[in-house]
Short mmCIF file of N, CA and C in Angstrom, two decimals:
data_model
loop_
_atom_site.label_atom_id
_atom_site.label_comp_id
_atom_site.label_asym_id
_atom_site.label_seq_id
_atom_site.Cartn_x
_atom_site.Cartn_y
_atom_site.Cartn_z
N MET A 1 0.83 -1.18 0.00
CA MET A 1 0.00 0.00 0.00
C MET A 1 0.88 1.25 0.00
N ASN A 2 0.41 2.28 -0.66
CA ASN A 2 1.16 3.53 -0.72
C ASN A 2 1.00 4.31 0.58
N ASP A 3 2.06 4.93 0.99
CA ASP A 3 2.10 5.70 2.22
C ASP A 3 1.96 7.19 1.87
N ASP A 4 0.94 7.84 2.44
CA ASP A 4 0.70 9.26 2.14
C ASP A 4 1.91 10.12 2.49
N GLN A 5 2.55 9.86 3.61
CA GLN A 5 3.69 10.69 4.00
C GLN A 5 4.84 10.54 3.00
N MET A 6 5.08 9.32 2.52
CA MET A 6 6.13 9.11 1.53
C MET A 6 5.79 9.85 0.23
N MET A 7 4.53 9.74 -0.22
CA MET A 7 4.13 10.42 -1.45
C MET A 7 4.25 11.93 -1.29
N LYS A 8 3.86 12.45 -0.15
CA LYS A 8 3.96 13.90 0.10
C LYS A 8 5.42 14.33 0.08
N ASP A 9 6.28 13.55 0.71
CA ASP A 9 7.71 13.85 0.73
C ASP A 9 8.28 13.86 -0.69
N ILE A 10 7.90 12.89 -1.49
CA ILE A 10 8.35 12.84 -2.88
C ILE A 10 7.88 14.09 -3.63
N LEU A 11 6.61 14.41 -3.48
CA LEU A 11 6.05 15.56 -4.19
C LEU A 11 6.67 16.88 -3.72
N MET A 12 7.07 16.95 -2.47
CA MET A 12 7.66 18.18 -1.92
C MET A 12 9.14 18.34 -2.31
N THR A 13 9.84 17.24 -2.54
CA THR A 13 11.28 17.32 -2.77
C THR A 13 11.68 17.10 -4.23
N ALA A 14 10.87 16.41 -5.00
CA ALA A 14 11.21 16.14 -6.41
C ALA A 14 11.16 17.42 -7.22
N ARG A 15 12.06 17.53 -8.15
CA ARG A 15 12.07 18.67 -9.07
C ARG A 15 11.93 18.21 -10.52
N THR A 16 12.54 17.08 -10.85
CA THR A 16 12.56 16.61 -12.24
C THR A 16 11.87 15.27 -12.35
N ILE A 17 10.88 15.22 -13.24
CA ILE A 17 10.09 14.01 -13.44
C ILE A 17 10.21 13.58 -14.90
N ALA A 18 10.69 12.37 -15.12
CA ALA A 18 10.71 11.80 -16.47
C ALA A 18 9.44 10.98 -16.61
N SER A 19 8.60 11.38 -17.56
CA SER A 19 7.30 10.72 -17.76
C SER A 19 7.41 9.72 -18.91
N VAL A 20 7.55 8.46 -18.55
CA VAL A 20 7.74 7.39 -19.54
C VAL A 20 6.38 6.94 -20.07
N GLY A 21 6.21 7.10 -21.38
CA GLY A 21 4.95 6.70 -22.01
C GLY A 21 3.93 7.81 -22.08
N VAL A 22 4.32 9.04 -21.75
CA VAL A 22 3.40 10.16 -21.83
C VAL A 22 3.00 10.37 -23.29
N SER A 23 1.73 10.68 -23.50
CA SER A 23 1.19 10.85 -24.84
C SER A 23 1.27 12.31 -25.28
N SER A 24 1.42 12.51 -26.58
CA SER A 24 1.37 13.87 -27.13
C SER A 24 -0.08 14.33 -27.33
N ASN A 25 -1.03 13.40 -27.16
CA ASN A 25 -2.45 13.71 -27.32
C ASN A 25 -2.98 14.36 -26.05
N ALA A 26 -3.39 15.62 -26.15
CA ALA A 26 -3.84 16.39 -24.99
C ALA A 26 -5.08 15.79 -24.32
N GLU A 27 -5.78 14.91 -25.00
CA GLU A 27 -6.98 14.29 -24.43
C GLU A 27 -6.66 13.05 -23.58
N LYS A 28 -5.43 12.60 -23.63
CA LYS A 28 -5.03 11.41 -22.85
C LYS A 28 -4.67 11.81 -21.43
N ASP A 29 -5.00 10.92 -20.49
CA ASP A 29 -4.70 11.18 -19.08
C ASP A 29 -3.23 11.47 -18.84
N SER A 30 -2.34 10.72 -19.50
CA SER A 30 -0.90 10.91 -19.27
C SER A 30 -0.47 12.33 -19.62
N ASN A 31 -1.01 12.88 -20.69
CA ASN A 31 -0.69 14.25 -21.09
C ASN A 31 -1.24 15.25 -20.08
N GLU A 32 -2.47 15.01 -19.62
CA GLU A 32 -3.10 15.90 -18.65
C GLU A 32 -2.32 15.92 -17.33
N VAL A 33 -1.89 14.75 -16.87
CA VAL A 33 -1.12 14.67 -15.63
C VAL A 33 0.22 15.38 -15.78
N ALA A 34 0.92 15.13 -16.89
CA ALA A 34 2.21 15.77 -17.11
C ALA A 34 2.05 17.29 -17.20
N ALA A 35 1.01 17.75 -17.89
CA ALA A 35 0.76 19.20 -18.01
C ALA A 35 0.49 19.81 -16.63
N TYR A 36 -0.30 19.11 -15.83
CA TYR A 36 -0.59 19.60 -14.47
C TYR A 36 0.70 19.74 -13.67
N LEU A 37 1.53 18.72 -13.71
CA LEU A 37 2.78 18.75 -12.93
C LEU A 37 3.69 19.87 -13.42
N LYS A 38 3.77 20.04 -14.74
CA LYS A 38 4.58 21.12 -15.31
C LYS A 38 4.04 22.47 -14.84
N ASP A 39 2.73 22.63 -14.86
CA ASP A 39 2.10 23.88 -14.42
C ASP A 39 2.33 24.16 -12.94
N HIS A 40 2.65 23.11 -12.18
CA HIS A 40 2.88 23.27 -10.75
C HIS A 40 4.37 23.27 -10.38
N GLY A 41 5.20 23.60 -11.36
CA GLY A 41 6.61 23.87 -11.08
C GLY A 41 7.58 22.74 -11.24
N TYR A 42 7.12 21.57 -11.62
CA TYR A 42 8.05 20.46 -11.83
C TYR A 42 8.65 20.54 -13.23
N ARG A 43 9.87 20.08 -13.37
CA ARG A 43 10.49 19.93 -14.68
C ARG A 43 10.04 18.58 -15.19
N VAL A 44 9.22 18.56 -16.23
CA VAL A 44 8.70 17.32 -16.79
C VAL A 44 9.42 17.01 -18.09
N ILE A 45 10.03 15.83 -18.14
CA ILE A 45 10.77 15.40 -19.32
C ILE A 45 9.99 14.25 -19.96
N PRO A 46 9.44 14.45 -21.15
CA PRO A 46 8.72 13.37 -21.82
C PRO A 46 9.68 12.28 -22.32
N VAL A 47 9.27 11.04 -22.13
CA VAL A 47 10.02 9.90 -22.65
C VAL A 47 9.04 9.10 -23.50
N ASN A 48 9.16 9.28 -24.81
CA ASN A 48 8.26 8.63 -25.77
C ASN A 48 8.99 8.58 -27.10
N PRO A 49 9.33 7.39 -27.58
CA PRO A 49 10.11 7.29 -28.82
C PRO A 49 9.33 7.64 -30.09
N THR A 50 8.03 7.86 -29.98
CA THR A 50 7.24 8.09 -31.19
C THR A 50 7.03 9.56 -31.54
N THR A 51 7.53 10.47 -30.71
CA THR A 51 7.33 11.89 -30.98
C THR A 51 8.54 12.70 -30.51
N ALA A 52 8.79 13.81 -31.17
CA ALA A 52 9.96 14.63 -30.85
C ALA A 52 9.71 15.63 -29.73
N GLU A 53 8.44 16.02 -29.53
CA GLU A 53 8.14 17.05 -28.54
C GLU A 53 6.75 16.82 -27.94
N ILE A 54 6.67 17.01 -26.63
CA ILE A 54 5.40 16.92 -25.92
C ILE A 54 5.36 18.06 -24.91
N LEU A 55 4.26 18.79 -24.87
CA LEU A 55 4.08 19.91 -23.93
C LEU A 55 5.20 20.94 -24.06
N GLY A 56 5.69 21.12 -25.28
CA GLY A 56 6.75 22.09 -25.52
C GLY A 56 8.12 21.66 -25.06
N GLU A 57 8.25 20.40 -24.66
CA GLU A 57 9.52 19.86 -24.18
C GLU A 57 10.02 18.79 -25.15
N ARG A 58 11.34 18.73 -25.33
CA ARG A 58 11.91 17.68 -26.16
C ARG A 58 11.58 16.32 -25.54
N SER A 59 11.16 15.38 -26.39
CA SER A 59 10.86 14.03 -25.94
C SER A 59 12.06 13.13 -26.26
N TYR A 60 12.39 12.26 -25.32
CA TYR A 60 13.51 11.35 -25.48
C TYR A 60 13.00 9.93 -25.73
N PRO A 61 13.75 9.12 -26.47
CA PRO A 61 13.28 7.78 -26.80
C PRO A 61 13.28 6.81 -25.62
N ASP A 62 14.15 7.05 -24.63
CA ASP A 62 14.23 6.18 -23.46
C ASP A 62 14.93 6.92 -22.33
N LEU A 63 14.86 6.36 -21.14
CA LEU A 63 15.46 7.03 -19.97
C LEU A 63 16.96 7.26 -20.09
N PRO A 64 17.74 6.28 -20.57
CA PRO A 64 19.19 6.53 -20.67
C PRO A 64 19.55 7.69 -21.61
N SER A 65 18.65 8.09 -22.49
CA SER A 65 18.90 9.22 -23.40
C SER A 65 18.69 10.58 -22.74
N VAL A 66 18.04 10.61 -21.59
CA VAL A 66 17.76 11.88 -20.91
C VAL A 66 19.08 12.42 -20.36
N PRO A 67 19.46 13.66 -20.76
CA PRO A 67 20.78 14.17 -20.40
C PRO A 67 20.88 14.85 -19.03
N GLU A 68 19.84 14.79 -18.24
CA GLU A 68 19.91 15.45 -16.93
C GLU A 68 19.47 14.50 -15.82
N THR A 69 19.72 14.90 -14.60
CA THR A 69 19.36 14.09 -13.44
C THR A 69 17.85 14.03 -13.29
N VAL A 70 17.35 12.84 -13.02
CA VAL A 70 15.91 12.61 -12.87
C VAL A 70 15.63 12.19 -11.43
N ASP A 71 14.69 12.88 -10.80
CA ASP A 71 14.29 12.50 -9.45
C ASP A 71 13.27 11.37 -9.47
N VAL A 72 12.22 11.54 -10.29
CA VAL A 72 11.12 10.59 -10.34
C VAL A 72 10.94 10.08 -11.76
N VAL A 73 10.83 8.76 -11.88
CA VAL A 73 10.44 8.15 -13.14
C VAL A 73 8.97 7.81 -13.01
N GLN A 74 8.15 8.55 -13.73
CA GLN A 74 6.70 8.36 -13.72
C GLN A 74 6.37 7.40 -14.86
N VAL A 75 5.62 6.34 -14.56
CA VAL A 75 5.38 5.28 -15.55
C VAL A 75 3.94 5.28 -16.04
N PHE A 76 3.79 5.51 -17.35
CA PHE A 76 2.51 5.41 -18.04
C PHE A 76 2.60 4.29 -19.08
N ARG A 77 3.00 3.12 -18.65
CA ARG A 77 3.15 1.98 -19.56
C ARG A 77 2.38 0.80 -18.98
N LYS A 78 2.16 -0.20 -19.82
CA LYS A 78 1.47 -1.41 -19.37
C LYS A 78 2.32 -2.10 -18.30
N PRO A 79 1.67 -2.79 -17.36
CA PRO A 79 2.42 -3.45 -16.29
C PRO A 79 3.55 -4.35 -16.81
N GLU A 80 3.34 -5.04 -17.92
CA GLU A 80 4.40 -5.93 -18.43
C GLU A 80 5.63 -5.17 -18.92
N ASP A 81 5.50 -3.86 -19.15
CA ASP A 81 6.64 -3.04 -19.57
C ASP A 81 7.41 -2.44 -18.40
N VAL A 82 6.86 -2.55 -17.20
CA VAL A 82 7.46 -1.91 -16.03
C VAL A 82 8.86 -2.44 -15.69
N PRO A 83 9.14 -3.75 -15.75
CA PRO A 83 10.48 -4.20 -15.37
C PRO A 83 11.60 -3.51 -16.15
N SER A 84 11.44 -3.33 -17.45
CA SER A 84 12.50 -2.68 -18.22
C SER A 84 12.61 -1.19 -17.85
N VAL A 85 11.49 -0.55 -17.54
CA VAL A 85 11.53 0.85 -17.10
C VAL A 85 12.26 0.95 -15.76
N VAL A 86 11.98 0.02 -14.86
CA VAL A 86 12.67 0.01 -13.56
C VAL A 86 14.17 -0.18 -13.75
N GLU A 87 14.58 -1.08 -14.63
CA GLU A 87 16.01 -1.28 -14.88
C GLU A 87 16.66 0.01 -15.39
N ASP A 88 15.96 0.70 -16.29
CA ASP A 88 16.48 1.98 -16.77
C ASP A 88 16.52 3.03 -15.66
N ALA A 89 15.51 3.04 -14.80
CA ALA A 89 15.48 3.98 -13.67
C ALA A 89 16.67 3.74 -12.75
N ILE A 90 16.98 2.49 -12.51
CA ILE A 90 18.14 2.14 -11.69
C ILE A 90 19.41 2.60 -12.39
N ARG A 91 19.51 2.34 -13.69
CA ARG A 91 20.69 2.69 -14.49
C ARG A 91 20.97 4.20 -14.45
N ILE A 92 19.92 5.03 -14.46
CA ILE A 92 20.14 6.48 -14.47
C ILE A 92 20.18 7.07 -13.06
N ALA A 93 20.09 6.23 -12.05
CA ALA A 93 20.17 6.65 -10.65
C ALA A 93 19.01 7.57 -10.24
N ALA A 94 17.82 7.26 -10.72
CA ALA A 94 16.63 7.98 -10.27
C ALA A 94 16.41 7.65 -8.79
N LYS A 95 15.61 8.48 -8.13
CA LYS A 95 15.34 8.26 -6.71
C LYS A 95 14.02 7.53 -6.47
N VAL A 96 13.08 7.67 -7.44
CA VAL A 96 11.72 7.16 -7.26
C VAL A 96 11.21 6.59 -8.57
N VAL A 97 10.45 5.49 -8.45
CA VAL A 97 9.64 4.99 -9.56
C VAL A 97 8.19 5.14 -9.11
N TRP A 98 7.43 5.89 -9.90
CA TRP A 98 6.02 6.15 -9.57
C TRP A 98 5.16 5.59 -10.69
N MET A 99 4.47 4.49 -10.41
CA MET A 99 3.58 3.87 -11.39
C MET A 99 2.19 4.48 -11.26
N GLN A 100 1.69 5.01 -12.35
CA GLN A 100 0.42 5.71 -12.33
C GLN A 100 -0.75 4.78 -12.01
N GLU A 101 -1.89 5.38 -11.80
CA GLU A 101 -3.11 4.66 -11.48
C GLU A 101 -3.34 3.52 -12.46
N GLY A 102 -3.63 2.34 -11.92
CA GLY A 102 -3.88 1.17 -12.75
C GLY A 102 -2.63 0.40 -13.12
N ILE A 103 -1.48 0.86 -12.67
CA ILE A 103 -0.21 0.21 -13.03
C ILE A 103 0.49 -0.26 -11.75
N TRP A 104 0.80 -1.54 -11.71
CA TRP A 104 1.58 -2.08 -10.60
C TRP A 104 2.31 -3.32 -11.10
N HIS A 105 3.44 -3.58 -10.46
CA HIS A 105 4.26 -4.75 -10.79
C HIS A 105 5.11 -5.05 -9.56
N GLU A 106 4.68 -6.02 -8.78
CA GLU A 106 5.33 -6.32 -7.50
C GLU A 106 6.81 -6.68 -7.65
N GLU A 107 7.15 -7.52 -8.64
CA GLU A 107 8.54 -7.94 -8.79
C GLU A 107 9.43 -6.76 -9.17
N ALA A 108 8.95 -5.91 -10.08
CA ALA A 108 9.73 -4.74 -10.48
C ALA A 108 9.87 -3.77 -9.30
N ALA A 109 8.81 -3.63 -8.52
CA ALA A 109 8.86 -2.77 -7.34
C ALA A 109 9.91 -3.28 -6.35
N ALA A 110 9.94 -4.59 -6.14
CA ALA A 110 10.93 -5.18 -5.22
C ALA A 110 12.34 -4.93 -5.75
N ARG A 111 12.52 -5.05 -7.06
CA ARG A 111 13.83 -4.81 -7.67
C ARG A 111 14.25 -3.34 -7.45
N ALA A 112 13.32 -2.43 -7.66
CA ALA A 112 13.62 -1.00 -7.47
C ALA A 112 13.98 -0.72 -6.01
N ARG A 113 13.19 -1.26 -5.10
CA ARG A 113 13.46 -1.04 -3.66
C ARG A 113 14.82 -1.60 -3.28
N SER A 114 15.16 -2.77 -3.80
CA SER A 114 16.45 -3.38 -3.45
C SER A 114 17.62 -2.56 -3.99
N ALA A 115 17.35 -1.74 -5.02
CA ALA A 115 18.38 -0.85 -5.57
C ALA A 115 18.36 0.52 -4.90
N GLY A 116 17.49 0.69 -3.89
CA GLY A 116 17.46 1.93 -3.12
C GLY A 116 16.47 2.98 -3.59
N LEU A 117 15.61 2.62 -4.53
CA LEU A 117 14.61 3.57 -5.01
C LEU A 117 13.34 3.45 -4.18
N ARG A 118 12.65 4.57 -4.02
CA ARG A 118 11.32 4.52 -3.42
C ARG A 118 10.32 4.20 -4.52
N VAL A 119 9.24 3.53 -4.16
CA VAL A 119 8.29 3.06 -5.16
C VAL A 119 6.87 3.43 -4.74
N VAL A 120 6.12 3.96 -5.71
CA VAL A 120 4.69 4.19 -5.56
C VAL A 120 4.03 3.43 -6.71
N MET A 121 2.98 2.68 -6.40
CA MET A 121 2.26 1.94 -7.43
C MET A 121 0.78 2.30 -7.41
N ASP A 122 0.18 2.26 -8.60
CA ASP A 122 -1.27 2.42 -8.74
C ASP A 122 -1.77 3.70 -8.08
N ALA A 123 -1.09 4.82 -8.36
CA ALA A 123 -1.49 6.11 -7.79
C ALA A 123 -1.20 7.22 -8.80
N CYS A 124 -2.13 8.11 -8.96
CA CYS A 124 -1.98 9.24 -9.88
C CYS A 124 -1.22 10.37 -9.19
N MET A 125 -0.14 10.83 -9.82
CA MET A 125 0.64 11.92 -9.23
C MET A 125 -0.19 13.20 -9.13
N LYS A 126 -1.02 13.48 -10.11
CA LYS A 126 -1.86 14.67 -10.07
C LYS A 126 -2.83 14.60 -8.90
N LYS A 127 -3.53 13.48 -8.76
CA LYS A 127 -4.48 13.33 -7.66
C LYS A 127 -3.77 13.38 -6.31
N ALA A 128 -2.59 12.77 -6.22
CA ALA A 128 -1.84 12.81 -4.97
C ALA A 128 -1.42 14.24 -4.65
N HIS A 129 -0.99 14.98 -5.66
CA HIS A 129 -0.59 16.38 -5.45
C HIS A 129 -1.77 17.22 -5.00
N LEU A 130 -2.90 17.04 -5.66
CA LEU A 130 -4.10 17.78 -5.27
C LEU A 130 -4.49 17.49 -3.83
N ARG A 131 -4.45 16.22 -3.46
CA ARG A 131 -4.90 15.80 -2.12
C ARG A 131 -3.89 16.14 -1.03
N LEU A 132 -2.61 15.93 -1.30
CA LEU A 132 -1.59 16.03 -0.25
C LEU A 132 -0.89 17.38 -0.19
N ILE A 133 -0.88 18.12 -1.30
CA ILE A 133 -0.17 19.40 -1.33
C ILE A 133 -1.16 20.57 -1.46
N GLU A 134 -1.99 20.55 -2.48
CA GLU A 134 -2.90 21.65 -2.73
C GLU A 134 -3.95 21.83 -1.64
N GLU A 135 -4.48 20.72 -1.15
CA GLU A 135 -5.53 20.79 -0.14
C GLU A 135 -4.99 20.88 1.28
N ALA A 136 -3.71 20.66 1.43
CA ALA A 136 -3.09 20.63 2.77
C ALA A 136 -3.05 22.01 3.40
#
């Protein structure tokens, strides 16, 4: 289960979020969440190999291609894709893997934790921010 205090701490301290699988389609939830986070002061880096730019930001094909330090790897991919995203998150020395609502993978989460990353599963960053930061 996700811990509210841990999520609040992540949201309060994170500055750079790599959004893996974010869509360029403004009608998709992933785009809406990324836009919300960007509007609330986070540096959002799109990671999507199918497009060059999302939300006015350069999109990268994968996490190892991102040229800056990433605090949170936000996952908008199918659960079966999570293990490879976690391996990339470990490789780039991210601090957190945050799997969006409807996404969880226990084995990948255990792997991330064993590598020292904090893990959130099946939780929307936008909803968590609204509940834990905006309403606080």
